[in-house]
Coordinates of C-alpha atoms and ligand atoms in Angstrom, one line a residue:
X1 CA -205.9 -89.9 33.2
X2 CA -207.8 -91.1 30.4
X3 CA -206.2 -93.2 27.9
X4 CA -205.8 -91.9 24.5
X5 CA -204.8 -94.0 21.6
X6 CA -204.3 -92.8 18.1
X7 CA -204.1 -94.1 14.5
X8 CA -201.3 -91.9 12.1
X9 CA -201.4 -93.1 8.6
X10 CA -199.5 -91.4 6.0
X11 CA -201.4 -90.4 3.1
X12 CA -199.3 -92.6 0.3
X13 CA -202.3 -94.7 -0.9
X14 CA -205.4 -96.1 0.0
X15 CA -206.1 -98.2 3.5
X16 CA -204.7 -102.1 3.0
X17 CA -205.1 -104.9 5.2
X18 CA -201.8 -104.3 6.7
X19 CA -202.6 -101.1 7.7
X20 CA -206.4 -101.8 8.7
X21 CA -204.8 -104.4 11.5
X22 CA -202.8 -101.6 13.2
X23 CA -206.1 -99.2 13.1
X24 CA -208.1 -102.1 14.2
X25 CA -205.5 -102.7 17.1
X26 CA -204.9 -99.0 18.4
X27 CA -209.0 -98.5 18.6
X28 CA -209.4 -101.8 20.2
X29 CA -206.8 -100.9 22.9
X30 CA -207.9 -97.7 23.7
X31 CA -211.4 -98.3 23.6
X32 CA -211.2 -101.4 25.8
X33 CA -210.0 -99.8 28.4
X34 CA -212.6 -97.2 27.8
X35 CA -210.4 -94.8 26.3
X36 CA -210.5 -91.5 23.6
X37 CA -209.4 -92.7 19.9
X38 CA -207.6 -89.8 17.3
X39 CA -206.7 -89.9 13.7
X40 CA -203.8 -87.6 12.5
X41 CA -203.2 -88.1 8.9
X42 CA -198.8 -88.2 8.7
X43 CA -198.5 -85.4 5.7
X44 CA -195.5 -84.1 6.1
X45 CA -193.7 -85.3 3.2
X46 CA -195.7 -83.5 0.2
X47 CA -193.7 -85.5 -2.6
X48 CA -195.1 -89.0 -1.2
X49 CA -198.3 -87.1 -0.5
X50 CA -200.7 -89.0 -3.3
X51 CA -203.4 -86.8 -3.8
X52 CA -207.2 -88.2 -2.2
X53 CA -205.3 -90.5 -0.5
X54 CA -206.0 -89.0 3.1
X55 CA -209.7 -88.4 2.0
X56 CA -209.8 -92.0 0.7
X57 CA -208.7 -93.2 3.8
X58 CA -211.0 -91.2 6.4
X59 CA -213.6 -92.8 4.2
X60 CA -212.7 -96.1 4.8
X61 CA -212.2 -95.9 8.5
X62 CA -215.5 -94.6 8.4
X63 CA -217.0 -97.8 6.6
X64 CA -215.6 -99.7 9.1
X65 CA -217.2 -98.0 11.7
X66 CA -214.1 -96.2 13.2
X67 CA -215.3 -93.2 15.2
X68 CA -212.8 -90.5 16.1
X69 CA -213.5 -88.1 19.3
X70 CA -211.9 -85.1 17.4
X71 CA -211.2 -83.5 14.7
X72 CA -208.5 -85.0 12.4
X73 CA -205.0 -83.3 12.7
X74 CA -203.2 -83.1 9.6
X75 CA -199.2 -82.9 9.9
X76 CA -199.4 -80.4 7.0
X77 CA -200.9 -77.6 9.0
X78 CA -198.4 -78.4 12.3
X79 CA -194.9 -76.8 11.0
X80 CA -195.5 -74.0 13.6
X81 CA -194.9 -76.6 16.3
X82 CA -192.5 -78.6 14.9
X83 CA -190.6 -75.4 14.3
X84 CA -191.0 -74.3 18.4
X85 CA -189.7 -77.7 19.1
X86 CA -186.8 -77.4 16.9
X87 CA -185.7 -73.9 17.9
X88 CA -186.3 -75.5 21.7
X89 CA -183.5 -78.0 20.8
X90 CA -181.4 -75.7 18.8
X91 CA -181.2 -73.7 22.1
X92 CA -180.3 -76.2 24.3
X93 CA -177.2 -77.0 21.8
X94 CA -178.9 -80.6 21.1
X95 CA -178.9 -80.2 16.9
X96 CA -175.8 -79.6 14.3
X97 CA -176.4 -78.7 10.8
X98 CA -174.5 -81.7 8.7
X99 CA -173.6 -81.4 4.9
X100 CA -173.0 -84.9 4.2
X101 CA -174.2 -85.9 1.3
X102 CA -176.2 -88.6 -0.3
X103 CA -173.4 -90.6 -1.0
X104 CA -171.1 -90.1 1.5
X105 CA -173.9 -91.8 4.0
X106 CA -174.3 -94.5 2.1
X107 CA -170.9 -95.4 2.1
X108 CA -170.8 -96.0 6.0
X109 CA -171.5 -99.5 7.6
X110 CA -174.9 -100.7 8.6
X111 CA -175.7 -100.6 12.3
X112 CA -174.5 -103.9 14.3
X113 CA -178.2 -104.1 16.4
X114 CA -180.1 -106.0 14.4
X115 CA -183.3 -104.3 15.1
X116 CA -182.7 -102.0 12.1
X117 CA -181.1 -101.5 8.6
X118 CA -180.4 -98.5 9.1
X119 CA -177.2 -96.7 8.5
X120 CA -175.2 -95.8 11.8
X121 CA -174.3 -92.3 11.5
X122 CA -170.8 -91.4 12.5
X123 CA -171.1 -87.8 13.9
X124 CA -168.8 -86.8 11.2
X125 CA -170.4 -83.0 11.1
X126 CA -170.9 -82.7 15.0
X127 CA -167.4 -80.1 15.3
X128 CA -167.3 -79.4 11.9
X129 CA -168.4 -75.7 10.8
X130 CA -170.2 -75.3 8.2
X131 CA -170.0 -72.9 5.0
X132 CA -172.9 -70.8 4.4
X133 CA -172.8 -71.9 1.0
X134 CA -173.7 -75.5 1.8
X135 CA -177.3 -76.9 2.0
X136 CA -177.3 -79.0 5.0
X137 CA -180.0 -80.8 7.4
X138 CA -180.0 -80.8 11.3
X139 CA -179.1 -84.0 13.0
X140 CA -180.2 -84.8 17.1
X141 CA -177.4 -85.2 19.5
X142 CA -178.3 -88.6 20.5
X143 CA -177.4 -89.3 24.2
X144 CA -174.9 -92.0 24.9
X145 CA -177.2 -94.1 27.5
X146 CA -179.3 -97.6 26.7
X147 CA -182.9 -96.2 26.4
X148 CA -185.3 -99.1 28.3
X149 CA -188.9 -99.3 27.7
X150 CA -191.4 -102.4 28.1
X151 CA -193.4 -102.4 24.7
X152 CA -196.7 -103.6 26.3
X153 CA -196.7 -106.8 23.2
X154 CA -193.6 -107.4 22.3
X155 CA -192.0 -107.3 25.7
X156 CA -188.6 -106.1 26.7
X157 CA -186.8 -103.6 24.6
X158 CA -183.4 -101.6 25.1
X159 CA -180.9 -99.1 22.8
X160 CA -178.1 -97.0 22.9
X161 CA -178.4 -94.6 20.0
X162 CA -175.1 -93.5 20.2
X163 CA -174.0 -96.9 19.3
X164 CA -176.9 -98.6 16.9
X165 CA -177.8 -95.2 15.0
X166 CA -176.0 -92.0 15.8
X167 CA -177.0 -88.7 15.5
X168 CA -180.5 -88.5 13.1
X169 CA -181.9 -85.8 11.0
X170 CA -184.9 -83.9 12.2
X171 CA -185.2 -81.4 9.8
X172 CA -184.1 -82.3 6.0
X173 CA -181.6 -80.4 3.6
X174 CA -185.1 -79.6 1.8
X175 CA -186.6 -77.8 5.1
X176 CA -189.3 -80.5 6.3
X177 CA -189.2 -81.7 9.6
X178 CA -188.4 -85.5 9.7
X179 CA -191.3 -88.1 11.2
X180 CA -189.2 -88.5 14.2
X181 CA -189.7 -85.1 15.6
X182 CA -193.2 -84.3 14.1
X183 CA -194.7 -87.6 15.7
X184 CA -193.3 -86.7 19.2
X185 CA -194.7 -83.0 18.9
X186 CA -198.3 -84.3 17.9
X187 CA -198.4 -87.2 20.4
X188 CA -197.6 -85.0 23.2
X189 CA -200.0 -82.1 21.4
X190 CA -202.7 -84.7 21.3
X191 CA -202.1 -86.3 25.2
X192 CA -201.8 -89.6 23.5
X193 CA -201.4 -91.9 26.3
X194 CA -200.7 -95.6 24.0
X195 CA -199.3 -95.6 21.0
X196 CA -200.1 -98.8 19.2
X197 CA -199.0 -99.4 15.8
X198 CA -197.0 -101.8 13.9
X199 CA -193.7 -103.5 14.6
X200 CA -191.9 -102.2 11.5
X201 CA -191.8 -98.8 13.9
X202 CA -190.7 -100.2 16.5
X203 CA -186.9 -99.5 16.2
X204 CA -187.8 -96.0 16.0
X205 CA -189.4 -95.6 19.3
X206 CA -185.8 -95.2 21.3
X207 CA -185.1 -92.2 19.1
X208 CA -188.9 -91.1 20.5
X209 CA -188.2 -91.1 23.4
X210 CA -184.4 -89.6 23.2
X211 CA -186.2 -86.5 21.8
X212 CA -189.5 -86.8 24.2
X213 CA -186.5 -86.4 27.3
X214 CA -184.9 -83.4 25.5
X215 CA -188.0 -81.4 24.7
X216 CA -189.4 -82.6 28.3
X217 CA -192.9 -84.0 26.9
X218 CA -193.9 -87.8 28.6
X219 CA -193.7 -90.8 27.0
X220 CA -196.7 -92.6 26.5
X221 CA -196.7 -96.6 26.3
X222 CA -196.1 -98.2 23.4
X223 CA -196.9 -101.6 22.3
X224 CA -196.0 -102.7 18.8
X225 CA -198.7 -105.1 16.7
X226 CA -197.2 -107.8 14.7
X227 CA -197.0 -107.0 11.2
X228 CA -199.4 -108.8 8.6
X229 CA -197.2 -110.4 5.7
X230 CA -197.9 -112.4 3.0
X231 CA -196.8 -116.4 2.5
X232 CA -192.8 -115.0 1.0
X233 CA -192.7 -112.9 4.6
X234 CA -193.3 -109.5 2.7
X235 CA -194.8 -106.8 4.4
X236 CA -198.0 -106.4 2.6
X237 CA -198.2 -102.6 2.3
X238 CA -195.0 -103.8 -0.4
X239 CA -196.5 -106.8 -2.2
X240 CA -199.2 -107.6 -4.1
X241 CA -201.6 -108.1 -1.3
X242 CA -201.8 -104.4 -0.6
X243 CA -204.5 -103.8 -2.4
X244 CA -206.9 -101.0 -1.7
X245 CA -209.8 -102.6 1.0
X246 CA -213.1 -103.1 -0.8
X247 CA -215.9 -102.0 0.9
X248 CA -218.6 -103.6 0.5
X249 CA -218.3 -106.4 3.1
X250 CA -216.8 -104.6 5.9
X251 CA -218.3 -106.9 8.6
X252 CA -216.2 -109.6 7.0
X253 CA -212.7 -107.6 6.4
X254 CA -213.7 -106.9 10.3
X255 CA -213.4 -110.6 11.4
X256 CA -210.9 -111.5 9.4
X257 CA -208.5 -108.6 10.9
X258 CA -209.4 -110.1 14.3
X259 CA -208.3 -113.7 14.1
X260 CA -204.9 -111.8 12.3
X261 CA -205.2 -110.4 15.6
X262 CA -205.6 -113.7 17.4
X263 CA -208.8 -112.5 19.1
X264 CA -210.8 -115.4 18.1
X265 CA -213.9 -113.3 17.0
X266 CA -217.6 -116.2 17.2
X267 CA -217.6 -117.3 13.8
X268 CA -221.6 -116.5 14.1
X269 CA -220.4 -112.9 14.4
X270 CA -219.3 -113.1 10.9
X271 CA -223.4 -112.7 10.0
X272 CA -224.2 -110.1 12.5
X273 CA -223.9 -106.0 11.7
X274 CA -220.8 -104.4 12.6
X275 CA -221.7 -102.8 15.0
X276 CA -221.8 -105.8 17.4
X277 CA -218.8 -107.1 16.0
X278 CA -217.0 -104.2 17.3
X279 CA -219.4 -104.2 20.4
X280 CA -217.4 -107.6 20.9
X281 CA -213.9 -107.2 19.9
X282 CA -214.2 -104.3 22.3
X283 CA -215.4 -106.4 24.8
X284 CA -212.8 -109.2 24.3
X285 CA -210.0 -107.2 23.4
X286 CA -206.5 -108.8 24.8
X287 CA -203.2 -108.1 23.3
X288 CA -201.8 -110.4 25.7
X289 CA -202.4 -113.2 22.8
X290 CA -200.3 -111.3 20.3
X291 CA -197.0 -111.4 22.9
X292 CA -194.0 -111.3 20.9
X293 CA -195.7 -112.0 17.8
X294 CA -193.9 -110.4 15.2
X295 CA -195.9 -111.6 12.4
X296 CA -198.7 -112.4 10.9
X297 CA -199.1 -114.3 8.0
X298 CA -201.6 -113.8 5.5
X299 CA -202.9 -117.2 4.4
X300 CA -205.1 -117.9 1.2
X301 CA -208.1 -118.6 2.8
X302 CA -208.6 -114.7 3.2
X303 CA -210.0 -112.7 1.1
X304 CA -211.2 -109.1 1.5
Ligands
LIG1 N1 -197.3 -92.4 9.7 C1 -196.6 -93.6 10.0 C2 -196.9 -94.7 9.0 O1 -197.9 -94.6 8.4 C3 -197.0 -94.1 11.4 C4 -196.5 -93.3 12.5 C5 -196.8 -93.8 13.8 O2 -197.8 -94.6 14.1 O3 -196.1 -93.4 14.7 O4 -196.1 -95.6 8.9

């Protein structure tokens, strides 16, 4: 089979160097190993939707010398599938409608797993009917079973849903289908074989695969890239050094994502086109050097 790796930013704002390392990472992977590379722009939320930003980003990619074997998918134009795969679920007796509101869910205790803040939802709606009257979103019966996957970087990984997050919504009181099911529908769609992407999504991959197993699609590998933060530990896409890439030394930027990357790039590289930058990085890929790195820190020397 051939490998298939993918990069799914959502359109919220330009490219930064946070999210350049986990492009930079998912083409390296799949292209070392001689594999097919996608971009599906995550535009499912049209109120965080900035307008340009998906156009601004394709651009960027494309002055780095990203090159994508098919046409980009936009989440926008998927609600068709999304829907198919919902109905699927709702069939099978795997979704509830909940009415809880805002408030009431933010007055239950964190979850005790430490791999997430989020909220652990109780099943409070799961045998409760629900009056026509009520707006409401569908939550996932979550199974009660540790899920166990090897995340190809950061090594080991094991959850139970039931206990760390309960039951999650995969379609919202406003009618959009949550990330959670729209990522596993276009994963599959696209025969993604390696999902590689940053480690602030890795405690969402368990719920991945819960829903992967009840709509029968496989579950590709995953292996989660250390995230790039700045010298206080914030992510950058959050701080100050998330500002848009410039362009105009992209051979640079390049190199400079691949020593984030611990890849060790030739510093003569650093004068060469891009072209045989990448032509090496390809080469010399090995995310065996990143192994349960969880960060990357930013330091001053870099500029970009
Ligand atoms: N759209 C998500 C983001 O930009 C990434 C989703 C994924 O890679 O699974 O954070």
């Amino acid at each position: 089979m051939t490998t298939r790796g993918r990069f799914a930013p959502s359109p919220t704002g330009p490219l930064h160097l946070g999210s350049l390392v986990a492009a930079v990472g998912s083409y390296l992977h799949a292209r070392h190993a001689g594999g097919q590379w996608l971009v599906r722009i995550e535009d499912l939320d049209p109120p965080r939707t900035v307008p340009g930003a998906a156009e601004d980003i394709l651009h960027t990619l494309e002055a780095f010398g990203f090159h994508w074997d098919e046409p980009v998918i936009y989440q926008s134009q998927r609600t068709d599938a999304y829907e198919q795969a919902f109905q699927y679920l709702k069939d099978q007796g795997l979704v509830y409608p909940c009415a809880c509101t805002r408030s009431e869910l933010q007055a239950l205790p964190a979850n005790q797993d430490g791999l997430s803040e989020e909220l652990h939802y109780p099943g409070t709606c799961r045998h409760k009917p629900i009056r026509e009257s009520e707006s409401y979103a569908w939550r996932f019966r979550v199974p009660n079973e540790s899920i166990h996957f090897i995340d190809g970087i950061q090594g080991e990984q094991r959850m139970n849903l039931n206990e760390s997050i309960g039951d999650f919504v995969i379609k919202r009181r406003d009618g959009l289908f949550a990330y959670q099911l729209a990522v596993v529908v276009d994963d599959a769609a696209q025969h993604i074989s390696e999902v590689v992407r940053g480690v602030d999504l890795l405690s969402n991959t368990p719920r991945q695969i819960a829903l992967q197993r009840a709509l029968q699609l496989p579950t590709p590998d995953y292996a989660h890239l250390p995230l790039a933060v700045d010298r206080h530990g914030n992510k950058l896409s959050k701080s100050t050094h998330a500002a848009a890439l410039t362009l105009d030394q992209p051979t640079a930027t390049l190199w400079q994502v691949l020593q984030l990357l611990h890849q060790d790039p030739p510093t003569a590289l650093q004068q060469e086109h891009i072209h045989a930058l990448w032509q090496w990085a390809i080469e010399h890929w090995n995310h065996n050097r990143l192994n349960h790195i969880q960060h990357i820190m930013l330091n001053n020397a870099l500029n970009y």
